[in-house]
GROMACS .gro file of C-alpha atoms in nm:
model
  475
    1MET     CA    1   4.703  -2.850  -2.960
    2GLY     CA    2   4.526  -3.145  -2.800
    3LEU     CA    3   4.366  -2.923  -2.538
    4PHE     CA    4   4.214  -2.676  -2.785
    5SER     CA    5   4.100  -2.954  -3.018
    6ASP     CA    6   3.829  -3.038  -2.766
    7PRO     CA    7   3.502  -2.853  -2.862
    8ALA     CA    8   3.410  -2.818  -2.495
    9VAL     CA    9   3.718  -2.601  -2.435
   10GLY     CA   10   3.626  -2.373  -2.726
   11TRP     CA   11   3.271  -2.335  -2.600
   12THR     CA   12   3.401  -2.264  -2.250
   13LEU     CA   13   3.629  -1.987  -2.375
   14GLY     CA   14   3.355  -1.854  -2.603
   15LEU     CA   15   3.107  -1.835  -2.315
   16ALA     CA   16   3.364  -1.685  -2.080
   17LEU     CA   17   3.435  -1.403  -2.327
   18GLY     CA   18   3.110  -1.378  -2.518
   19PHE     CA   19   2.867  -1.362  -2.226
   20PRO     CA   20   3.022  -1.047  -2.063
   21VAL     CA   21   3.069  -0.882  -2.401
   22ALA     CA   22   2.707  -0.947  -2.500
   23SER     CA   23   2.583  -0.826  -2.161
   24VAL     CA   24   2.787  -0.504  -2.178
   25ALA     CA   25   2.678  -0.445  -2.539
   26LEU     CA   26   2.310  -0.475  -2.442
   27VAL     CA   27   2.358  -0.240  -2.145
   28GLU     CA   28   2.524   0.021  -2.368
   29LEU     CA   29   2.255  -0.017  -2.634
   30GLU     CA   30   1.989   0.030  -2.364
   31ARG     CA   31   2.160   0.348  -2.247
   32VAL     CA   32   2.184   0.489  -2.600
   33LEU     CA   33   1.818   0.414  -2.676
   34GLY     CA   34   1.696   0.532  -2.335
   35ASP     CA   35   1.588   0.883  -2.439
   36LYS     CA   36   1.524   0.824  -2.808
   37SER     CA   37   1.314   0.508  -2.780
   38PRO     CA   38   1.208   0.396  -2.430
   39ASP     CA   39   1.025   0.091  -2.566
   40ALA     CA   40   1.333  -0.034  -2.757
   41SER     CA   41   1.544   0.031  -2.446
   42LYS     CA   42   1.303  -0.184  -2.247
   43VAL     CA   43   1.349  -0.471  -2.496
   44CYS     CA   44   1.728  -0.454  -2.461
   45ARG     CA   45   1.703  -0.458  -2.084
   46LEU     CA   46   1.462  -0.755  -2.096
   47VAL     CA   47   1.693  -0.957  -2.322
   48GLN     CA   48   1.998  -0.879  -2.109
   49ARG     CA   49   1.829  -0.976  -1.782
   50THR     CA   50   1.594  -1.261  -1.875
   51VAL     CA   51   1.710  -1.421  -2.203
   52LEU     CA   52   2.089  -1.399  -2.190
   53PRO     CA   53   2.139  -1.584  -1.854
   54PRO     CA   54   1.929  -1.893  -1.942
   55LEU     CA   55   2.085  -1.897  -2.291
   56GLY     CA   56   2.432  -1.906  -2.134
   57ALA     CA   57   2.322  -2.179  -1.891
   58PHE     CA   58   2.177  -2.385  -2.177
   59LEU     CA   59   2.496  -2.362  -2.384
   60LEU     CA   60   2.705  -2.443  -2.079
   61LEU     CA   61   2.504  -2.757  -2.000
   62ASP     CA   62   2.458  -2.868  -2.361
   63ARG     CA   63   2.795  -2.785  -2.523
   64VAL     CA   64   3.032  -2.795  -2.231
   65GLY     CA   65   2.870  -3.035  -1.986
   66ARG     CA   66   2.708  -3.247  -2.260
   67GLN     CA   67   2.402  -3.299  -2.041
   68SER     CA   68   2.124  -3.520  -2.170
   69SER     CA   69   1.812  -3.337  -2.290
   70ASP     CA   70   1.604  -3.575  -2.077
   71GLY     CA   71   1.773  -3.465  -1.755
   72ALA     CA   72   1.590  -3.235  -1.512
   73PRO     CA   73   1.851  -2.954  -1.527
   74MET     CA   74   1.829  -2.935  -1.905
   75LYS     CA   75   1.448  -2.939  -1.897
   76VAL     CA   76   1.435  -2.656  -1.643
   77VAL     CA   77   1.684  -2.440  -1.833
   78LEU     CA   78   1.522  -2.512  -2.169
   79SER     CA   79   1.177  -2.430  -2.034
   80VAL     CA   80   1.294  -2.101  -1.888
   81LEU     CA   81   1.483  -2.011  -2.208
   82SER     CA   82   1.184  -2.090  -2.430
   83ILE     CA   83   0.938  -1.886  -2.226
   84THR     CA   84   1.167  -1.585  -2.178
   85ALA     CA   85   1.267  -1.584  -2.546
   86ILE     CA   86   0.902  -1.591  -2.656
   87ASN     CA   87   0.819  -1.314  -2.411
   88ALA     CA   88   1.109  -1.100  -2.537
   89VAL     CA   89   0.998  -1.142  -2.899
   90LEU     CA   90   0.642  -1.044  -2.809
   91VAL     CA   91   0.764  -0.742  -2.613
   92ALA     CA   92   0.963  -0.632  -2.918
   93VAL     CA   93   0.657  -0.672  -3.142
   94ASN     CA   94   0.449  -0.485  -2.883
   95ALA     CA   95   0.702  -0.201  -2.877
   96ALA     CA   96   0.700  -0.177  -3.256
   97MET     CA   97   0.319  -0.158  -3.264
   98ARG     CA   98   0.315   0.106  -2.991
   99ALA     CA   99   0.546   0.335  -3.189
  100PRO     CA  100   0.367   0.663  -3.285
  101ARG     CA  101   0.249   0.690  -3.641
  102ASP     CA  102   0.111   1.020  -3.771
  103GLY     CA  103   0.047   1.138  -3.418
  104GLU     CA  104  -0.152   0.831  -3.311
  105ARG     CA  105  -0.075   0.488  -3.175
  106ARG     CA  106  -0.103   0.195  -3.409
  107GLY     CA  107  -0.238  -0.028  -3.139
  108THR     CA  108  -0.406  -0.001  -2.804
  109GLY     CA  109  -0.163  -0.082  -2.526
  110ILE     CA  110  -0.400  -0.281  -2.311
  111LEU     CA  111  -0.507  -0.509  -2.598
  112LEU     CA  112  -0.146  -0.571  -2.693
  113ASP     CA  113  -0.057  -0.656  -2.332
  114LEU     CA  114  -0.348  -0.900  -2.308
  115ALA     CA  115  -0.259  -1.059  -2.643
  116ARG     CA  116   0.102  -1.099  -2.528
  117LEU     CA  117  -0.011  -1.257  -2.202
  118LEU     CA  118  -0.236  -1.500  -2.389
  119VAL     CA  119   0.043  -1.602  -2.629
  120VAL     CA  120   0.289  -1.651  -2.340
  121LEU     CA  121   0.037  -1.872  -2.157
  122VAL     CA  122  -0.025  -2.083  -2.467
  123ALA     CA  123   0.349  -2.105  -2.534
  124SER     CA  124   0.408  -2.209  -2.174
  125ALA     CA  125   0.150  -2.485  -2.211
  126VAL     CA  126   0.316  -2.605  -2.533
  127VAL     CA  127   0.659  -2.598  -2.364
  128ALA     CA  128   0.522  -2.795  -2.068
  129SER     CA  129   0.373  -3.050  -2.305
  130SER     CA  130   0.675  -3.091  -2.535
  131ILE     CA  131   0.954  -3.074  -2.277
  132TRP     CA  132   0.795  -3.222  -1.967
  133GLY     CA  133   0.543  -3.451  -2.136
  134VAL     CA  134   0.243  -3.294  -1.964
  135ASP     CA  135  -0.099  -3.392  -2.102
  136LEU     CA  136  -0.200  -3.072  -2.280
  137GLY     CA  137  -0.568  -3.174  -2.306
  138GLY     CA  138  -0.599  -3.230  -1.932
  139LEU     CA  139  -0.414  -2.903  -1.862
  140LEU     CA  140  -0.647  -2.704  -2.088
  141THR     CA  141  -0.950  -2.868  -1.925
  142ALA     CA  142  -0.824  -2.774  -1.580
  143LEU     CA  143  -0.754  -2.420  -1.695
  144GLY     CA  144  -1.103  -2.396  -1.846
  145VAL     CA  145  -1.275  -2.510  -1.526
  146GLY     CA  146  -1.055  -2.282  -1.318
  147SER     CA  147  -1.133  -1.988  -1.546
  148VAL     CA  148  -1.508  -2.040  -1.505
  149VAL     CA  149  -1.480  -2.052  -1.128
  150LEU     CA  150  -1.250  -1.750  -1.119
  151GLY     CA  151  -1.476  -1.557  -1.356
  152LEU     CA  152  -1.783  -1.615  -1.140
  153ALA     CA  153  -1.595  -1.510  -0.829
  154MET     CA  154  -1.456  -1.196  -0.990
  155GLN     CA  155  -1.735  -1.102  -1.230
  156ASP     CA  156  -1.744  -0.737  -1.117
  157THR     CA  157  -1.369  -0.702  -1.163
  158VAL     CA  158  -1.382  -0.878  -1.500
  159SER     CA  159  -1.672  -0.656  -1.604
  160GLY     CA  160  -1.469  -0.346  -1.522
  161LEU     CA  161  -1.168  -0.492  -1.702
  162PHE     CA  162  -1.357  -0.552  -2.025
  163ALA     CA  163  -1.531  -0.216  -1.992
  164GLY     CA  164  -1.187  -0.056  -1.972
  165MET     CA  165  -1.074  -0.253  -2.275
  166SER     CA  166  -1.377  -0.130  -2.468
  167LEU     CA  167  -1.321   0.233  -2.370
  168LEU     CA  168  -0.949   0.230  -2.444
  169SER     CA  169  -0.984   0.048  -2.773
  170GLY     CA  170  -1.260   0.292  -2.880
  171ARG     CA  171  -1.027   0.588  -2.821
  172HIS     CA  172  -1.316   0.813  -2.714
  173PHE     CA  173  -1.083   1.020  -2.498
  174LYS     CA  174  -0.727   1.033  -2.372
  175GLU     CA  175  -0.532   1.175  -2.082
  176GLY     CA  176  -0.561   1.554  -2.083
  177ASP     CA  177  -0.915   1.560  -2.225
  178TRP     CA  178  -1.208   1.702  -2.030
  179ILE     CA  179  -1.512   1.482  -1.969
  180GLU     CA  180  -1.844   1.516  -1.789
  181SER     CA  181  -2.023   1.216  -1.639
  182GLY     CA  182  -2.282   1.185  -1.364
  183GLY     CA  183  -2.264   1.552  -1.270
  184LEU     CA  184  -1.884   1.541  -1.244
  185GLU     CA  185  -1.664   1.745  -1.473
  186GLY     CA  186  -1.287   1.738  -1.488
  187ARG     CA  187  -0.965   1.674  -1.675
  188ILE     CA  188  -0.843   1.315  -1.718
  189VAL     CA  189  -0.513   1.275  -1.537
  190HIS     CA  190  -0.482   0.895  -1.540
  191MET     CA  191  -0.639   0.595  -1.717
  192ASN     CA  192  -0.597   0.224  -1.662
  193TRP     CA  193  -0.784  -0.101  -1.715
  194ARG     CA  194  -1.031  -0.045  -1.433
  195THR     CA  195  -1.073   0.328  -1.367
  196VAL     CA  196  -1.044   0.679  -1.504
  197THR     CA  197  -0.914   0.948  -1.266
  198ILE     CA  198  -1.022   1.308  -1.325
  199GLU     CA  199  -0.917   1.632  -1.161
  200THR     CA  200  -1.209   1.866  -1.101
  201LEU     CA  201  -1.169   2.233  -1.183
  202ASP     CA  202  -1.352   2.393  -0.889
  203ASP     CA  203  -1.143   2.269  -0.599
  204GLU     CA  204  -0.900   2.041  -0.783
  205LYS     CA  205  -1.016   1.716  -0.625
  206LEU     CA  206  -0.919   1.381  -0.773
  207VAL     CA  207  -1.225   1.169  -0.853
  208VAL     CA  208  -1.195   0.803  -0.956
  209ILE     CA  209  -1.466   0.683  -1.196
  210PRO     CA  210  -1.495   0.305  -1.262
  211ASN     CA  211  -1.479   0.210  -1.628
  212SER     CA  212  -1.793   0.001  -1.581
  213THR     CA  213  -1.978   0.326  -1.498
  214LEU     CA  214  -1.851   0.502  -1.810
  215ALA     CA  215  -1.939   0.196  -2.019
  216THR     CA  216  -2.303   0.190  -1.901
  217GLU     CA  217  -2.381   0.561  -1.853
  218PRO     CA  218  -2.356   0.844  -2.105
  219PHE     CA  219  -2.059   1.077  -2.079
  220THR     CA  220  -1.958   1.391  -2.264
  221VAL     CA  221  -1.612   1.464  -2.400
  222LEU     CA  222  -1.595   1.839  -2.351
  223THR     CA  223  -1.269   1.946  -2.511
  224THR     CA  224  -0.896   1.896  -2.510
  225ASN     CA  225  -0.608   2.110  -2.385
  226THR     CA  226  -0.501   2.182  -2.741
  227ARG     CA  227  -0.823   2.363  -2.839
  228SER     CA  228  -0.950   2.701  -2.730
  229PHE     CA  229  -1.236   2.687  -2.485
  230GLY     CA  230  -1.547   2.905  -2.500
  231SER     CA  231  -1.695   3.016  -2.168
  232ASN     CA  232  -2.043   3.162  -2.139
  233LEU     CA  233  -2.170   3.395  -1.869
  234GLN     CA  234  -2.486   3.596  -1.826
  235ILE     CA  235  -2.500   3.947  -1.680
  236ARG     CA  236  -2.821   4.135  -1.600
  237PHE     CA  237  -2.847   4.514  -1.593
  238ALA     CA  238  -3.127   4.725  -1.450
  239TYR     CA  239  -3.379   4.885  -1.688
  240GLY     CA  240  -3.235   5.225  -1.610
  241THR     CA  241  -2.915   5.128  -1.790
  242PRO     CA  242  -2.903   5.214  -2.161
  243PRO     CA  243  -2.819   4.890  -2.350
  244ALA     CA  244  -2.551   5.064  -2.559
  245ARG     CA  245  -2.368   5.181  -2.246
  246ALA     CA  246  -2.400   4.836  -2.090
  247MET     CA  247  -2.251   4.670  -2.399
  248SER     CA  248  -1.970   4.927  -2.406
  249ALA     CA  249  -1.890   4.848  -2.041
  250LEU     CA  250  -1.890   4.476  -2.116
  251GLU     CA  251  -1.654   4.530  -2.409
  252ARG     CA  252  -1.409   4.731  -2.198
  253ALA     CA  253  -1.414   4.472  -1.920
  254ILE     CA  254  -1.353   4.183  -2.162
  255GLU     CA  255  -1.075   4.361  -2.351
  256SER     CA  256  -0.891   4.439  -2.026
  257VAL     CA  257  -0.851   4.067  -1.945
  258ASP     CA  258  -0.529   3.938  -2.102
  259ILE     CA  259  -0.629   3.571  -2.093
  260VAL     CA  260  -0.931   3.631  -2.321
  261MET     CA  261  -0.837   3.544  -2.680
  262ALA     CA  262  -0.887   3.787  -2.965
  263ASP     CA  263  -0.942   3.500  -3.210
  264PRO     CA  264  -1.207   3.359  -3.188
  265PRO     CA  265  -1.357   3.696  -3.094
  266TYR     CA  266  -1.585   3.744  -2.796
  267ASP     CA  267  -1.961   3.778  -2.850
  268ILE     CA  268  -2.221   3.985  -2.661
  269ASP     CA  269  -2.596   3.939  -2.716
  270ILE     CA  270  -2.914   4.063  -2.548
  271VAL     CA  271  -3.116   3.748  -2.483
  272ALA     CA  272  -3.400   3.864  -2.255
  273ALA     CA  273  -3.578   4.170  -2.118
  274ASP     CA  274  -3.813   4.092  -1.830
  275GLU     CA  275  -3.917   4.226  -1.491
  276GLN     CA  276  -3.573   4.158  -1.351
  277GLY     CA  277  -3.388   4.368  -1.606
  278ILE     CA  278  -3.203   4.328  -1.937
  279LEU     CA  279  -3.008   4.003  -1.969
  280PHE     CA  280  -2.684   3.989  -2.169
  281ASP     CA  281  -2.520   3.663  -2.278
  282ILE     CA  282  -2.142   3.682  -2.320
  283CYS     CA  283  -1.910   3.424  -2.474
  284VAL     CA  284  -1.533   3.458  -2.435
  285HIS     CA  285  -1.261   3.219  -2.544
  286ALA     CA  286  -0.952   3.115  -2.349
  287PRO     CA  287  -0.654   2.898  -2.451
  288SER     CA  288  -0.775   2.599  -2.245
  289ARG     CA  289  -1.063   2.490  -2.025
  290SER     CA  290  -0.865   2.553  -1.708
  291ASP     CA  291  -0.811   2.912  -1.830
  292GLY     CA  292  -1.181   2.947  -1.915
  293GLU     CA  293  -1.308   2.982  -1.560
  294GLU     CA  294  -1.026   3.219  -1.475
  295ALA     CA  295  -1.128   3.432  -1.773
  296VAL     CA  296  -1.491   3.443  -1.654
  297THR     CA  297  -1.380   3.541  -1.303
  298GLU     CA  298  -1.159   3.820  -1.434
  299VAL     CA  299  -1.428   3.956  -1.669
  300ILE     CA  300  -1.683   3.980  -1.386
  301ARG     CA  301  -1.422   4.136  -1.159
  302LYS     CA  302  -1.323   4.402  -1.412
  303LEU     CA  303  -1.688   4.467  -1.503
  304TRP     CA  304  -1.773   4.568  -1.147
  305TYR     CA  305  -1.509   4.841  -1.152
  306VAL     CA  306  -1.616   4.964  -1.494
  307CYS     CA  307  -1.980   4.978  -1.385
  308GLN     CA  308  -1.917   5.174  -1.067
  309ARG     CA  309  -1.714   5.431  -1.263
  310GLU     CA  310  -1.981   5.464  -1.530
  311GLY     CA  311  -2.275   5.467  -1.288
  312LEU     CA  312  -2.414   5.142  -1.427
  313VAL     CA  313  -2.587   4.894  -1.197
  314MET     CA  314  -2.604   4.517  -1.243
  315ALA     CA  315  -2.930   4.357  -1.128
  316GLY     CA  316  -3.033   4.004  -1.038
  317ALA     CA  317  -3.329   3.799  -0.922
  318ALA     CA  318  -3.146   3.716  -0.598
  319ASN     CA  319  -3.101   4.084  -0.513
  320ARG     CA  320  -3.391   4.297  -0.637
  321LEU     CA  321  -3.268   4.600  -0.442
  322SER     CA  322  -2.956   4.606  -0.657
  323THR     CA  323  -3.167   4.759  -0.935
  324PHE     CA  324  -3.208   5.072  -0.721
  325ASN     CA  325  -2.900   5.093  -0.500
  326GLN     CA  326  -2.610   5.311  -0.613
  327PRO     CA  327  -2.245   5.202  -0.587
  328LEU     CA  328  -2.082   5.274  -0.254
  329ARG     CA  329  -1.871   5.591  -0.250
  330PRO     CA  330  -1.735   5.831   0.012
  331ILE     CA  331  -1.955   6.117   0.120
  332ALA     CA  332  -1.906   6.455  -0.048
  333ASP     CA  333  -1.744   6.615   0.256
  334GLU     CA  334  -1.478   6.343   0.266
  335LEU     CA  335  -1.401   6.387  -0.105
  336ALA     CA  336  -1.385   6.765  -0.063
  337GLN     CA  337  -1.143   6.717   0.224
  338HIS     CA  338  -0.921   6.495   0.007
  339LEU     CA  339  -0.920   6.743  -0.278
  340GLY     CA  340  -0.901   7.059  -0.071
  341GLY     CA  341  -0.617   6.924   0.139
  342THR     CA  342  -0.372   6.925  -0.154
  343ASP     CA  343  -0.126   7.205  -0.228
  344LEU     CA  344  -0.246   7.245  -0.586
  345PHE     CA  345  -0.620   7.263  -0.511
  346PRO     CA  346  -0.668   7.418  -0.167
  347GLY     CA  347  -1.028   7.431  -0.051
  348THR     CA  348  -1.008   7.802   0.031
  349ALA     CA  349  -0.903   7.905  -0.320
  350PRO     CA  350  -1.149   8.088  -0.545
  351GLY     CA  351  -1.339   7.856  -0.779
  352PHE     CA  352  -1.285   7.547  -0.563
  353ASP     CA  353  -1.658   7.473  -0.538
  354ARG     CA  354  -1.690   7.471  -0.918
  355LEU     CA  355  -1.382   7.248  -0.948
  356PHE     CA  356  -1.520   7.007  -0.690
  357ALA     CA  357  -1.857   6.992  -0.867
  358ALA     CA  358  -1.677   6.866  -1.181
  359ALA     CA  359  -1.477   6.603  -0.991
  360ARG     CA  360  -1.561   6.234  -1.013
  361TYR     CA  361  -1.477   5.955  -0.768
  362GLU     CA  362  -1.357   5.632  -0.931
  363VAL     CA  363  -1.218   5.297  -0.816
  364TYR     CA  364  -0.980   5.088  -1.030
  365ASP     CA  365  -0.878   4.725  -0.996
  366ASP     CA  366  -0.517   4.612  -0.981
  367GLY     CA  367  -0.359   4.641  -1.326
  368GLU     CA  368  -0.633   4.854  -1.483
  369VAL     CA  369  -0.507   5.135  -1.707
  370LEU     CA  370  -0.634   5.481  -1.616
  371LEU     CA  371  -0.452   5.664  -1.893
  372LEU     CA  372  -0.274   5.513  -2.191
  373ALA     CA  373   0.042   5.663  -2.340
  374GLY     CA  374  -0.047   5.847  -2.660
  375ASP     CA  375  -0.408   5.920  -2.556
  376PRO     CA  376  -0.507   6.284  -2.497
  377PHE     CA  377  -0.397   6.400  -2.151
  378ASP     CA  378  -0.741   6.549  -2.075
  379ARG     CA  379  -0.779   6.442  -1.712
  380LEU     CA  380  -0.589   6.451  -1.387
  381PHE     CA  381  -0.607   6.180  -1.118
  382LEU     CA  382  -0.566   6.254  -0.747
  383VAL     CA  383  -0.500   5.931  -0.554
  384THR     CA  384  -0.716   5.898  -0.239
  385GLU     CA  385  -0.630   5.534  -0.165
  386GLY     CA  386  -0.375   5.293  -0.310
  387SER     CA  387  -0.118   5.405  -0.569
  388LEU     CA  388  -0.057   5.448  -0.941
  389GLY     CA  389   0.237   5.319  -1.142
  390VAL     CA  390   0.378   5.545  -1.415
  391THR     CA  391   0.512   5.350  -1.715
  392MET     CA  392   0.684   5.478  -2.027
  393GLY     CA  393   0.500   5.251  -2.272
  394SER     CA  394   0.144   5.152  -2.351
  395GLY     CA  395   0.148   4.809  -2.184
  396ASN     CA  396   0.027   4.753  -1.829
  397ASP     CA  397   0.296   4.489  -1.776
  398LEU     CA  398   0.587   4.733  -1.808
  399PRO     CA  399   0.787   4.822  -1.496
  400PRO     CA  400   0.686   5.157  -1.343
  401VAL     CA  401   0.938   5.440  -1.353
  402GLN     CA  402   0.750   5.641  -1.089
  403GLU     CA  403   0.488   5.579  -0.821
  404VAL     CA  404   0.206   5.820  -0.737
  405GLU     CA  405   0.119   5.760  -0.372
  406MET     CA  406  -0.194   5.849  -0.177
  407GLY     CA  407  -0.256   6.223  -0.180
  408GLY     CA  408  -0.047   6.274  -0.494
  409ALA     CA  409  -0.126   6.335  -0.859
  410PHE     CA  410   0.068   6.295  -1.184
  411VAL     CA  411   0.088   6.615  -1.386
  412ALA     CA  412   0.243   6.673  -1.727
  413ARG     CA  413   0.265   6.967  -1.969
  414ALA     CA  414   0.025   6.788  -2.202
  415LEU     CA  415  -0.249   6.863  -1.945
  416LEU     CA  416  -0.214   7.233  -2.025
  417SER     CA  417  -0.168   7.197  -2.401
  418GLY     CA  418  -0.415   6.914  -2.465
  419GLY     CA  419  -0.143   6.701  -2.623
  420PRO     CA  420  -0.091   6.324  -2.598
  421SER     CA  421   0.009   6.169  -2.269
  422PRO     CA  422   0.380   6.080  -2.250
  423VAL     CA  423   0.315   5.796  -2.003
  424SER     CA  424   0.060   5.536  -1.898
  425LEU     CA  425  -0.100   5.533  -1.553
  426VAL     CA  426  -0.174   5.187  -1.412
  427ALA     CA  427  -0.344   5.101  -1.083
  428ASP     CA  428  -0.110   4.926  -0.840
  429GLY     CA  429  -0.358   4.727  -0.633
  430GLU     CA  430  -0.715   4.849  -0.586
  431THR     CA  431  -0.686   5.225  -0.617
  432SER     CA  432  -0.937   5.505  -0.554
  433VAL     CA  433  -0.893   5.840  -0.730
  434ILE     CA  434  -1.063   6.174  -0.780
  435ARG     CA  435  -1.073   6.246  -1.153
  436LEU     CA  436  -1.057   6.606  -1.267
  437GLY     CA  437  -1.115   6.709  -1.628
  438ALA     CA  438  -0.851   6.927  -1.792
  439ALA     CA  439  -1.104   7.201  -1.869
  440ALA     CA  440  -1.210   7.228  -1.504
  441VAL     CA  441  -0.845   7.235  -1.389
  442LEU     CA  442  -0.753   7.511  -1.638
  443ALA     CA  443  -1.056   7.718  -1.535
  444PHE     CA  444  -0.951   7.686  -1.170
  445LEU     CA  445  -0.592   7.785  -1.246
  446ASN     CA  446  -0.706   8.092  -1.442
  447GLN     CA  447  -0.863   8.218  -1.120
  448ASN     CA  448  -0.549   8.132  -0.920
  449PRO     CA  449  -0.228   8.244  -1.101
  450GLY     CA  450  -0.011   8.157  -0.802
  451LEU     CA  451  -0.133   7.797  -0.811
  452ALA     CA  452  -0.072   7.792  -1.188
  453ARG     CA  453   0.295   7.879  -1.129
  454GLN     CA  454   0.310   7.609  -0.862
  455LEU     CA  455   0.168   7.360  -1.112
  456GLU     CA  456   0.435   7.462  -1.366
  457GLN     CA  457   0.705   7.387  -1.109
  458ALA     CA  458   0.549   7.045  -1.040
  459ILE     CA  459   0.547   6.974  -1.414
  460ASP     CA  460   0.917   7.066  -1.441
  461LEU     CA  461   1.001   6.824  -1.160
  462THR     CA  462   0.793   6.552  -1.326
  463GLU     CA  463   0.967   6.597  -1.662
  464LEU     CA  464   1.308   6.593  -1.491
  465GLY     CA  465   1.219   6.264  -1.323
  466LEU     CA  466   1.098   6.113  -1.651
  467ARG     CA  467   1.418   6.215  -1.834
  468SER     CA  468   1.623   6.058  -1.555
  469ALA     CA  469   1.414   5.740  -1.575
  470ASN     CA  470   1.461   5.728  -1.954
  471ARG     CA  471   1.838   5.748  -1.914
  472SER     CA  472   1.827   5.467  -1.656
  473LEU     CA  473   1.617   5.247  -1.885
  474SER     CA  474   1.854   5.305  -2.178
  475PHE     CA  475   2.132   5.139  -1.982
   0.00000   0.00000   0.00000
């Protein structure tokens, strides 16, 4: 009983048991809060690593060792405990103020960090004065003189620092926004006290812009990743192109690009008619700015293929001859050789010249739909280069059930009856075809009954293949 009546023994046992328990409890609390609240987890880790050890040392010296408060060991431990405890409290307050509220931060991180640093410095000065007896007036004077000298030596750095504080506290932009400054345009990928780092869209370079530059020069906040982005492009057609046909070609090109949004809708306007041709201004919307340039690229790409099929010619000031030149195409003899070399349309058959006169040469881009399921099967495509995918639905992203290779053609009974197409035909890579109208094909077959029977056999094989593909897809 005499041993445990000594308070020092009780404190020793309490510290021996309480310190590990408190440390383990803080570690477990940090782990639990790690994913839910990173800031609160940081506070637990800070207390466990910086406050708990000096607190244990203070209790050990004061309660167990009964050290005098005037001794150097007690002063050192008390100073460390005071500063770390104040810092932990400020970190906790900082974390609470950083917590999201209605989608925004309640405080600006950099200002809170600077305020915490200032309070810790003042608290450290007060601790030095009260515990160590340091002349606080002389210390503040020395700090003031040192600050002036340091400020003059680092005025550019300090200028950038305060410029960063001004920008961040103003909340003009945030990471993920798009800005334009000094001829540079890009998405903000990182922000700190001194600089803003943007990633350009053209070649994805990282450009570092000093905050002092943004604070003194105008900049434009373009958009954010959460808003749709409108891209404008201008296309000029030659005067020989009827405006209605040009607008129809533009509409088909735009609607074939999946990344172009339907809402807001695209817009096409005629904005000029001068010696260079008729100028159209087009605005399309994409989900984000990074998708915007891809959308423009795809629209221009698809438009070229539409124009060459429709006989429309785009013009431009940089290429005046383009107003007169026709799209490149194989010579007639080469096309006749392609068509006449097939089993269904031999060049020696009666009526071949009339069939060839009705044929059209067309080029399709990868993924373009030549014939949509449900549309009238009023044309036949003979592949001269590339291949066609045959899909059972109306989407161009469906897996093909058949492939039509070079020299082949897809035929169905709807070609003879004028009914709807049972399949869609989609270009697999850039594909060149000879298009034959159903009327011209039927007129040719009427003059060649043997070829008509051969076509019927080809249709039977096609339908058998489609039924087999349907059974495979059902599994």
